[in-house]
Short mmCIF file of C-alpha atoms and ligand atoms in Angstrom, two decimals:
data_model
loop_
_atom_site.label_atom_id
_atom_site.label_comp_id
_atom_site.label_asym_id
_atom_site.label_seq_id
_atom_site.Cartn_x
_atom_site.Cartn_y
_atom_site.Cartn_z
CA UNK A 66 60.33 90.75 110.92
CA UNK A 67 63.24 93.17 110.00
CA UNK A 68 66.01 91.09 108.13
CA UNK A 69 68.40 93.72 109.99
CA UNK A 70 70.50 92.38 112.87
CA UNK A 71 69.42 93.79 116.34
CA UNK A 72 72.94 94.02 118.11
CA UNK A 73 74.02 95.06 121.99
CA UNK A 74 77.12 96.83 122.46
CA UNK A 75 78.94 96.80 125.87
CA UNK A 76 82.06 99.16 126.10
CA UNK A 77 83.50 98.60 129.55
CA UNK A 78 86.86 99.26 128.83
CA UNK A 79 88.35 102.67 130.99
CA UNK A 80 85.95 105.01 132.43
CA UNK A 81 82.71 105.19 130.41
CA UNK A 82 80.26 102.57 131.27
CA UNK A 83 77.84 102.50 127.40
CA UNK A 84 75.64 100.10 125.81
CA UNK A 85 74.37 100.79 122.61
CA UNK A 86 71.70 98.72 120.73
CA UNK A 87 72.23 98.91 116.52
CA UNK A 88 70.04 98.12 114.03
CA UNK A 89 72.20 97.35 110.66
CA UNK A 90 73.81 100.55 110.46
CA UNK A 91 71.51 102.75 112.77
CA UNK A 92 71.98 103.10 116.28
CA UNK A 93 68.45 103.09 118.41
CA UNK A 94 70.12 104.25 121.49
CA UNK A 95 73.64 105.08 122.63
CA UNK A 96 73.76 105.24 127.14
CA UNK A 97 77.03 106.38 127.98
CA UNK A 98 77.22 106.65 131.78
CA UNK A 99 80.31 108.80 132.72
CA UNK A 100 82.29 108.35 135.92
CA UNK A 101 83.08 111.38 137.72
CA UNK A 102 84.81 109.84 140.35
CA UNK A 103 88.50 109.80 138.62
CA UNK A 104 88.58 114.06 138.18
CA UNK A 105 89.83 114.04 141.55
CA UNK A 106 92.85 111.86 141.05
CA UNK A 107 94.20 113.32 138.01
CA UNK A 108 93.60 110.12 136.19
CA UNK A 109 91.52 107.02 135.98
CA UNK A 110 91.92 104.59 139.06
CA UNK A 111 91.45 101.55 138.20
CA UNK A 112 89.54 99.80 141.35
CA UNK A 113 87.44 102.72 141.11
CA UNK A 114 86.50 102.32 137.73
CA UNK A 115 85.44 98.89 137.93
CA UNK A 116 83.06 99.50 140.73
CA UNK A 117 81.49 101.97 139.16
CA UNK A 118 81.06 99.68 135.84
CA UNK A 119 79.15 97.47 137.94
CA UNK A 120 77.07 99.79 139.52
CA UNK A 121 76.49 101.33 135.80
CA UNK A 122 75.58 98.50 133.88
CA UNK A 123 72.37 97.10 134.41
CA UNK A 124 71.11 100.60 134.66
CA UNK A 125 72.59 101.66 131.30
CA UNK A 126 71.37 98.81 129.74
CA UNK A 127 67.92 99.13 130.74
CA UNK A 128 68.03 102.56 129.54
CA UNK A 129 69.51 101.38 126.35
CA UNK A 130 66.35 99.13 125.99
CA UNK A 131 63.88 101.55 126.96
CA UNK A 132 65.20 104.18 124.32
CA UNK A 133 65.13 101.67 121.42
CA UNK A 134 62.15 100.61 122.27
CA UNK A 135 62.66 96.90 121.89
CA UNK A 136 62.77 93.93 124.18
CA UNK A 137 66.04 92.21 125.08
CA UNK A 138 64.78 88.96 123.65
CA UNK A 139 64.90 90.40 120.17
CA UNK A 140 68.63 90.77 120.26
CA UNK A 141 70.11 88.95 118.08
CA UNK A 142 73.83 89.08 119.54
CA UNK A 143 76.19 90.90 122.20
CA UNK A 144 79.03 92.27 121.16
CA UNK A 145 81.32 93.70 123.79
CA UNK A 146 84.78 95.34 123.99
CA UNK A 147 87.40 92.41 124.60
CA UNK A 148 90.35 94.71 124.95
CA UNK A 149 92.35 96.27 125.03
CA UNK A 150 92.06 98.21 128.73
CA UNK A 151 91.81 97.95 132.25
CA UNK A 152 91.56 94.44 133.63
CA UNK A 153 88.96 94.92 136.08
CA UNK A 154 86.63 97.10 134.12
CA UNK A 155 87.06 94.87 131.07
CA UNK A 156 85.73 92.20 133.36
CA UNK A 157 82.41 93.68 134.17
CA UNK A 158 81.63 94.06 130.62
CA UNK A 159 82.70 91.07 129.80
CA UNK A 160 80.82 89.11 132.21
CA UNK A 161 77.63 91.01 131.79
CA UNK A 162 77.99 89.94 128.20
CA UNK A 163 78.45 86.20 128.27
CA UNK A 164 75.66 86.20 131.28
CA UNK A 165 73.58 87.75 128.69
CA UNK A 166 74.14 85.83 126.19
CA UNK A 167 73.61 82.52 128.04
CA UNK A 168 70.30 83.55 129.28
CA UNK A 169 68.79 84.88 126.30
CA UNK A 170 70.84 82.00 124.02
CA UNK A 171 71.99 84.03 121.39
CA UNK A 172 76.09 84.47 119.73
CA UNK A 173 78.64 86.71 121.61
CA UNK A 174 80.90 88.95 119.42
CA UNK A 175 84.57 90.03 120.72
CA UNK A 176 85.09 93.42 119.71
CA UNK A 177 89.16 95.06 119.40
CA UNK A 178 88.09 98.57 120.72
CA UNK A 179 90.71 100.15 118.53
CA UNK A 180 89.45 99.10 115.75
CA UNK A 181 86.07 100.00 117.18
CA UNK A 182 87.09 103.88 116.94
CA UNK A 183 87.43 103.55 113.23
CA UNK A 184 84.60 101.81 112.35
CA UNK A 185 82.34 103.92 114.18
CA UNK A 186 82.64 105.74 110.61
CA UNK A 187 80.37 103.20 109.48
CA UNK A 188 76.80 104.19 111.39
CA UNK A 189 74.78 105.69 109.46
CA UNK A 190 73.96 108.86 110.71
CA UNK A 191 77.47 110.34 110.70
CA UNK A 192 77.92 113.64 108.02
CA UNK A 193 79.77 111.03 105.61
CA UNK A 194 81.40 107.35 105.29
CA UNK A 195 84.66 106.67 104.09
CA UNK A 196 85.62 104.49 100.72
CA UNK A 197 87.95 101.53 101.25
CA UNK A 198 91.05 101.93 101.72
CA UNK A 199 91.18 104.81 103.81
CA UNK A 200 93.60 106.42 105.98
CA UNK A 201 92.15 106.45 109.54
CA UNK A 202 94.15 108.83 112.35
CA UNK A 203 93.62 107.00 115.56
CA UNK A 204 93.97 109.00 118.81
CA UNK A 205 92.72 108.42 122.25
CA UNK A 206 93.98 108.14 125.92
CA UNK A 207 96.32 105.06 125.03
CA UNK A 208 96.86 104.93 121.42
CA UNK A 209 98.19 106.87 118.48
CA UNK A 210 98.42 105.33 115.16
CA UNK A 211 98.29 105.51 111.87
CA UNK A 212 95.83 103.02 110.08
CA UNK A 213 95.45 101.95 106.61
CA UNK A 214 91.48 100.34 106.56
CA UNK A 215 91.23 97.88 103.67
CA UNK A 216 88.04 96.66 104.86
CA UNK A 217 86.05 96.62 108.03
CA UNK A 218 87.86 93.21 108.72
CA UNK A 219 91.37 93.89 107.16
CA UNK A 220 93.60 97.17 109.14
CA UNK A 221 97.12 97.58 109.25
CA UNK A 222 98.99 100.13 111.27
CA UNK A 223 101.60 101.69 109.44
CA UNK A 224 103.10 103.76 112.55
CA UNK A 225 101.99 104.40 116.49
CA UNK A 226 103.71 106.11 119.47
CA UNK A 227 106.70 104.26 120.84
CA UNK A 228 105.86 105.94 124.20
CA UNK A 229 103.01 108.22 125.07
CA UNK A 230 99.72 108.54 123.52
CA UNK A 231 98.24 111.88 121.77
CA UNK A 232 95.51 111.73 124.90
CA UNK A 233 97.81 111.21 127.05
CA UNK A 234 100.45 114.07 126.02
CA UNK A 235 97.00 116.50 126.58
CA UNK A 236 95.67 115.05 130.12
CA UNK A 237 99.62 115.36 131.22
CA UNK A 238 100.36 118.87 130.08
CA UNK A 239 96.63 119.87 131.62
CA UNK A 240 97.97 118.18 134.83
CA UNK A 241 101.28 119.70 135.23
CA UNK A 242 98.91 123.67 134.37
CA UNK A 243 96.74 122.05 137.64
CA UNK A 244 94.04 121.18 135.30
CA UNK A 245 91.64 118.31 136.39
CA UNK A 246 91.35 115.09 134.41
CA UNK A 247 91.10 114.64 132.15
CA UNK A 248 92.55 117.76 130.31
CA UNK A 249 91.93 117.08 127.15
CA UNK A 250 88.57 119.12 126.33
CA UNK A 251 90.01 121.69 128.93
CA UNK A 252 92.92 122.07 126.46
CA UNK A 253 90.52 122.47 123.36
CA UNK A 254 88.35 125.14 125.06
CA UNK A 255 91.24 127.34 126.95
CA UNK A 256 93.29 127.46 123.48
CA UNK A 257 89.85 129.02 121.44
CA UNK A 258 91.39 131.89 123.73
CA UNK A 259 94.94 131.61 123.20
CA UNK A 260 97.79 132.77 120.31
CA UNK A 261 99.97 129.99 119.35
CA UNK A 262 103.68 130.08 119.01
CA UNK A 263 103.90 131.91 122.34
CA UNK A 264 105.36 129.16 124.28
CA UNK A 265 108.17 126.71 122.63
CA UNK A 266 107.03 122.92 123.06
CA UNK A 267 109.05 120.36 121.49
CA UNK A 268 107.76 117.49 119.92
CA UNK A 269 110.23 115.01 118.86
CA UNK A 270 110.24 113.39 115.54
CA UNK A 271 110.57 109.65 115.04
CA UNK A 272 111.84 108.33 111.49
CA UNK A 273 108.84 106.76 109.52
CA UNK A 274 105.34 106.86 110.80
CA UNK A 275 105.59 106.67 114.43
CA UNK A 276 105.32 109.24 117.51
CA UNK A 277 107.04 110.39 119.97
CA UNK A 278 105.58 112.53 123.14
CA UNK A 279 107.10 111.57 126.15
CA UNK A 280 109.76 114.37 125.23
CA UNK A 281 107.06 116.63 124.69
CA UNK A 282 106.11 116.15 128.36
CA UNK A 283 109.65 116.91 129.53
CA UNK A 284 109.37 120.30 127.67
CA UNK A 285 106.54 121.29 129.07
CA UNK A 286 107.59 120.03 132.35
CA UNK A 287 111.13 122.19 132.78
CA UNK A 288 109.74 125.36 130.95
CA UNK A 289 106.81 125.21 133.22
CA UNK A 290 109.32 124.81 136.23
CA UNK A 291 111.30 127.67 134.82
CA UNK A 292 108.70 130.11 134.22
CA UNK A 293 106.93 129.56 137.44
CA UNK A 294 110.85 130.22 139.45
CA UNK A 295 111.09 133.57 137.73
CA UNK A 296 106.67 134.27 138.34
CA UNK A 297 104.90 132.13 140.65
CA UNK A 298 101.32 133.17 138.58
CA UNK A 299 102.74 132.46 134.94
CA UNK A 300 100.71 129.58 134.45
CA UNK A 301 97.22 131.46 135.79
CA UNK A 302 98.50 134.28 133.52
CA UNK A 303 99.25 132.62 130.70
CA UNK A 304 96.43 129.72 130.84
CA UNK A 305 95.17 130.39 127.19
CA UNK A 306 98.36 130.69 125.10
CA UNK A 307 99.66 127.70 126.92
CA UNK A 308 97.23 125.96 125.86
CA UNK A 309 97.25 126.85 122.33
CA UNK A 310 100.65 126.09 122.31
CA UNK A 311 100.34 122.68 123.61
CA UNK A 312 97.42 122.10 121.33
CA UNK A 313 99.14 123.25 118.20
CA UNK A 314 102.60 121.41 119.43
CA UNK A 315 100.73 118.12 119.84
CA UNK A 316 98.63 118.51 116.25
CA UNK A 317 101.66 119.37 114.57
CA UNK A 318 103.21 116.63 115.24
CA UNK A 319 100.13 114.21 114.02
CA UNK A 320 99.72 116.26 110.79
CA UNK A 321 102.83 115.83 109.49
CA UNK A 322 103.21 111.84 109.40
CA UNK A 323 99.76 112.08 108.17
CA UNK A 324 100.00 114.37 105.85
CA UNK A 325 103.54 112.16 104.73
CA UNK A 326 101.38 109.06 104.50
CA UNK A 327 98.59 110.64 102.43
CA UNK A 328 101.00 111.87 100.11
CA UNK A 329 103.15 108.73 99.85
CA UNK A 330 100.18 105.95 99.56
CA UNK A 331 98.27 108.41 97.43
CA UNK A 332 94.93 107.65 99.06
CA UNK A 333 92.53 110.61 99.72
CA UNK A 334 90.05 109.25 101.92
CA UNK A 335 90.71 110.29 105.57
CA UNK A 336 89.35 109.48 108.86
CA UNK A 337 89.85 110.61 112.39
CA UNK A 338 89.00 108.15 115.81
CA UNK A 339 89.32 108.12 119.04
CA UNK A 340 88.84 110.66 122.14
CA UNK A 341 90.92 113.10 120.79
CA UNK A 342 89.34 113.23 117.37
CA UNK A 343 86.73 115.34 119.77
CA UNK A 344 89.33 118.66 119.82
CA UNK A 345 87.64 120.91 117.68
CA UNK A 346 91.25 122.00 116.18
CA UNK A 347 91.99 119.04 115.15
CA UNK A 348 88.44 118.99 113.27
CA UNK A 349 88.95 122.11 111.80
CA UNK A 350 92.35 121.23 110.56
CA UNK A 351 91.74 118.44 108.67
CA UNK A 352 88.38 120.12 107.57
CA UNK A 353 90.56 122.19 106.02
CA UNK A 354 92.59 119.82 103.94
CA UNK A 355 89.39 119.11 101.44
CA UNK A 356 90.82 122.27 99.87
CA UNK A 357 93.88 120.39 99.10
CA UNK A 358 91.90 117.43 97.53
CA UNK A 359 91.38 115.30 100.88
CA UNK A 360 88.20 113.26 101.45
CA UNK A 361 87.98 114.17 105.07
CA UNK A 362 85.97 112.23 107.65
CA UNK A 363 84.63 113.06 110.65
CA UNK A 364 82.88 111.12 112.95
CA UNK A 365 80.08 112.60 114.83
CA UNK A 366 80.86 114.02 118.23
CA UNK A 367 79.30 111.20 120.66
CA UNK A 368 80.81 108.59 118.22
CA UNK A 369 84.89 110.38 119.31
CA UNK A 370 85.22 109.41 122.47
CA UNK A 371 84.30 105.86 124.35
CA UNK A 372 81.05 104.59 123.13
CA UNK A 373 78.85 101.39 122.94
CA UNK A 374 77.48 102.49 119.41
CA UNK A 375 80.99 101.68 118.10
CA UNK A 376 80.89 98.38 119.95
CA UNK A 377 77.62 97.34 118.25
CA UNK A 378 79.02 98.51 114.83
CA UNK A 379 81.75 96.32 114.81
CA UNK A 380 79.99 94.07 116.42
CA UNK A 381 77.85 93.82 113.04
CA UNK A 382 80.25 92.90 110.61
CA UNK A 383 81.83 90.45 112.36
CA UNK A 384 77.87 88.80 112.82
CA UNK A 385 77.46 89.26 109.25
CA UNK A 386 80.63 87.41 108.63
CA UNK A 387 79.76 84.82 111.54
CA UNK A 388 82.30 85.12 113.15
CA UNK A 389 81.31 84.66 116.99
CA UNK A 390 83.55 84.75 120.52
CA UNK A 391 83.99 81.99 122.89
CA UNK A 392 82.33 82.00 126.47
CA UNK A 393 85.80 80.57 127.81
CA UNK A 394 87.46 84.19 125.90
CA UNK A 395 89.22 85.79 128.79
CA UNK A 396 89.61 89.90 128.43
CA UNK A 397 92.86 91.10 127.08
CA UNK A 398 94.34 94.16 128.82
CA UNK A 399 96.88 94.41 125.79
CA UNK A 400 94.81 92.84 122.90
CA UNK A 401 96.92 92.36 119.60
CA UNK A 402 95.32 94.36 117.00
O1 KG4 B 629 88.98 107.18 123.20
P1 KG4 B 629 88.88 107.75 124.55
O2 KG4 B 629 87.54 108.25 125.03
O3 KG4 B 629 89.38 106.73 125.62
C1 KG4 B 629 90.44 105.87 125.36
O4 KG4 B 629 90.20 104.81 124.74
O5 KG4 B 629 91.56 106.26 125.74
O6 KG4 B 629 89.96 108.93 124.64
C2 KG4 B 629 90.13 109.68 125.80
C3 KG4 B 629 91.16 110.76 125.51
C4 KG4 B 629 91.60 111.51 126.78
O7 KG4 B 629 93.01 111.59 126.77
C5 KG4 B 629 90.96 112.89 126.58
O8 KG4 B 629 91.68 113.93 127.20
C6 KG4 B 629 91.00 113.01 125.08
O9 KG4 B 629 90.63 111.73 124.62
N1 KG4 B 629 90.06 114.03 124.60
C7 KG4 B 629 90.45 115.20 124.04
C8 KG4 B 629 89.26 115.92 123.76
N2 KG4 B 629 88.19 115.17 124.15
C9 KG4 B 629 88.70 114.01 124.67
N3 KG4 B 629 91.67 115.68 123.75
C10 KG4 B 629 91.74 116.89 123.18
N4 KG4 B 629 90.66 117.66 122.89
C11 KG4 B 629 89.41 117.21 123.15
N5 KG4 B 629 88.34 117.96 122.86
ZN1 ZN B 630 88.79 104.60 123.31
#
């Protein structure tokens, strides 16, 4: 028998129903079941999204077992996204998990998805891993921040939005350009066609490490309104440089607390996590800062945005340390980091 852990991972927390199975470092299989019920909306509803969890689940995870090609009785724990996130689609994980565990009588691990993101660095089969202590650029749908990884078990965020999220700052400006939800990767693709500089977005800048974008979002909002007064088909005509000018606003604005933090902590090693660590600008721009002596990381496409495989990662060093969850552990919506 393999002296490698076999861990589950359940990520229930937004819109992405996954379960992952890991083996030590190596992920077996990775089901993420997307729900395209939320485009619609312009944004993630809730009630919606933890119906669809539940219709999801057992599926994915028999998937999940069939692609490993192991039996659920050689698991040798669950780990599963505590929070933070929605309430109700925390809950479906969350239960699945502890039901799991019960009947096949093995530990339950409560996973922090934030810090999920970052270690998702650690599987195996991404281009490179990061040395301790590295500087790890976190940016999804509801966080920003700025983390300095001692270990896999010791973070601390130096700086994070005070309002709106990166993510966030992209699905909003794609909303207000009619874009459907979530604009993000709409952003990324429409701005390979677009010049930046065209179109004046402010981004406002916080003292410290911390971000700032609910300004942004005003800016974009009023000249938006203006331009479209003076041409009702600016935005249709425009699309592309809008978008590179959002892009390149919203990047900016990242890059220079993190280029600030690199330079004033002096460590080289850096990461990018979360959703947004998908845009392929964002890639190429901190590709581009090996030149200037960085030890750039990052993670493998399917490992950016909400993922199971990250779950199970994390899941594994807190097994290896022993440290289990509780059965009585209630999700956490807004889970202290
Ligand atoms: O980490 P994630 O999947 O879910 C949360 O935990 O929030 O992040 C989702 C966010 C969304 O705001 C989405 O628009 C953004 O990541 N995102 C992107 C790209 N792919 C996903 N933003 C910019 N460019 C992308 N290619
Ligand atoms: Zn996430």
């Amino acid at each position: 028998m393999s002296t490698k852990p076999l861990i589950l991972g359940i990520e229930s927390s937004c819109d992405d129903t996954s379960l992952a199975i890991i083996k030590g470092h190596q992920i077996l299989a990775n089901v993420v079941s997307n729900q395209k019920v939320h485009a619609e909306f312009g944004g993630v509803v809730p009630e919606l999204a933890s119906r669809a969890h539940q219709q999801n689940i057992v599926p994915a995870f028999e998937v999940a077992l069939k692609r490993s090609g192991i039996k659920k009785e050689e698991l040798n724990a669950i780990a599963y996204t505590r929070g933070p996130g929605l309430m109700g689609s925390l809950l479906v994980g969350s239960s699945f998990a502890k039901g799991l565990s019960i009947s096949l009588g093995i530990p339950l691990i409560e996973v922090h998805h934030m810090k999920a993101h970052i270690l998702a660095h650690m599987i195996d089969d991404n281009e490179s891993t990061p040395n301790f202590p590295f500087i790890c650029l976190t940016v999804s749908g509801g966080h920003t921040q700025l983390i300095v990884v001692k270990s896999p078990t010791d973070m601390e965020i130096v700086g994070e939005t005070i309002d709106d999220a990166a993510g966030e700052a992209f699905d909003k400006a794609a909303k207000m350009m009619g874009l459907p939800y979530p604009g993000g990767p709409l952003i990324d693709k429409l701005a390979k066609e677009g010049k930046i500089g065209t179109h004046p977005f402010n981004v406002g800048t916080m003292d410290g490490y911390n971000f700032s974008f609910s300004g942004f979002k005003t800016s974009v909002l009023y000249y938006l309104r203006d331009q479209i007064e003076k041409d009702p088909n600016f935005i249709e005509k425009n699309k592309e440089d809008l978008c590179a000018s959002i892009q390149d606003s919203i990047l900016g604005a990242l890059f220079k607390k993190l280029e600030k933090l690199v330079e004033e902590t002096g460590i080289k090693d850096v990461a990018i996590a979360g959703g947004v660590s998908a845009n392929s600008e964002l890639r190429a721009r901190l590709a581009a800062k090996r030149e200037e002596g960085w030890n750039t990381h990052i993670p493998k496409f399917e490992y950016c945005t909400d993922n199971a495989a990250m779950i199970a990662m994390a899941g594994f060093f807190s097994y290896e340390a022993e440290k289990y969850g509780e059965l009585a552990a209630a999700p956490q919506a807004r889970m202290p980091f």
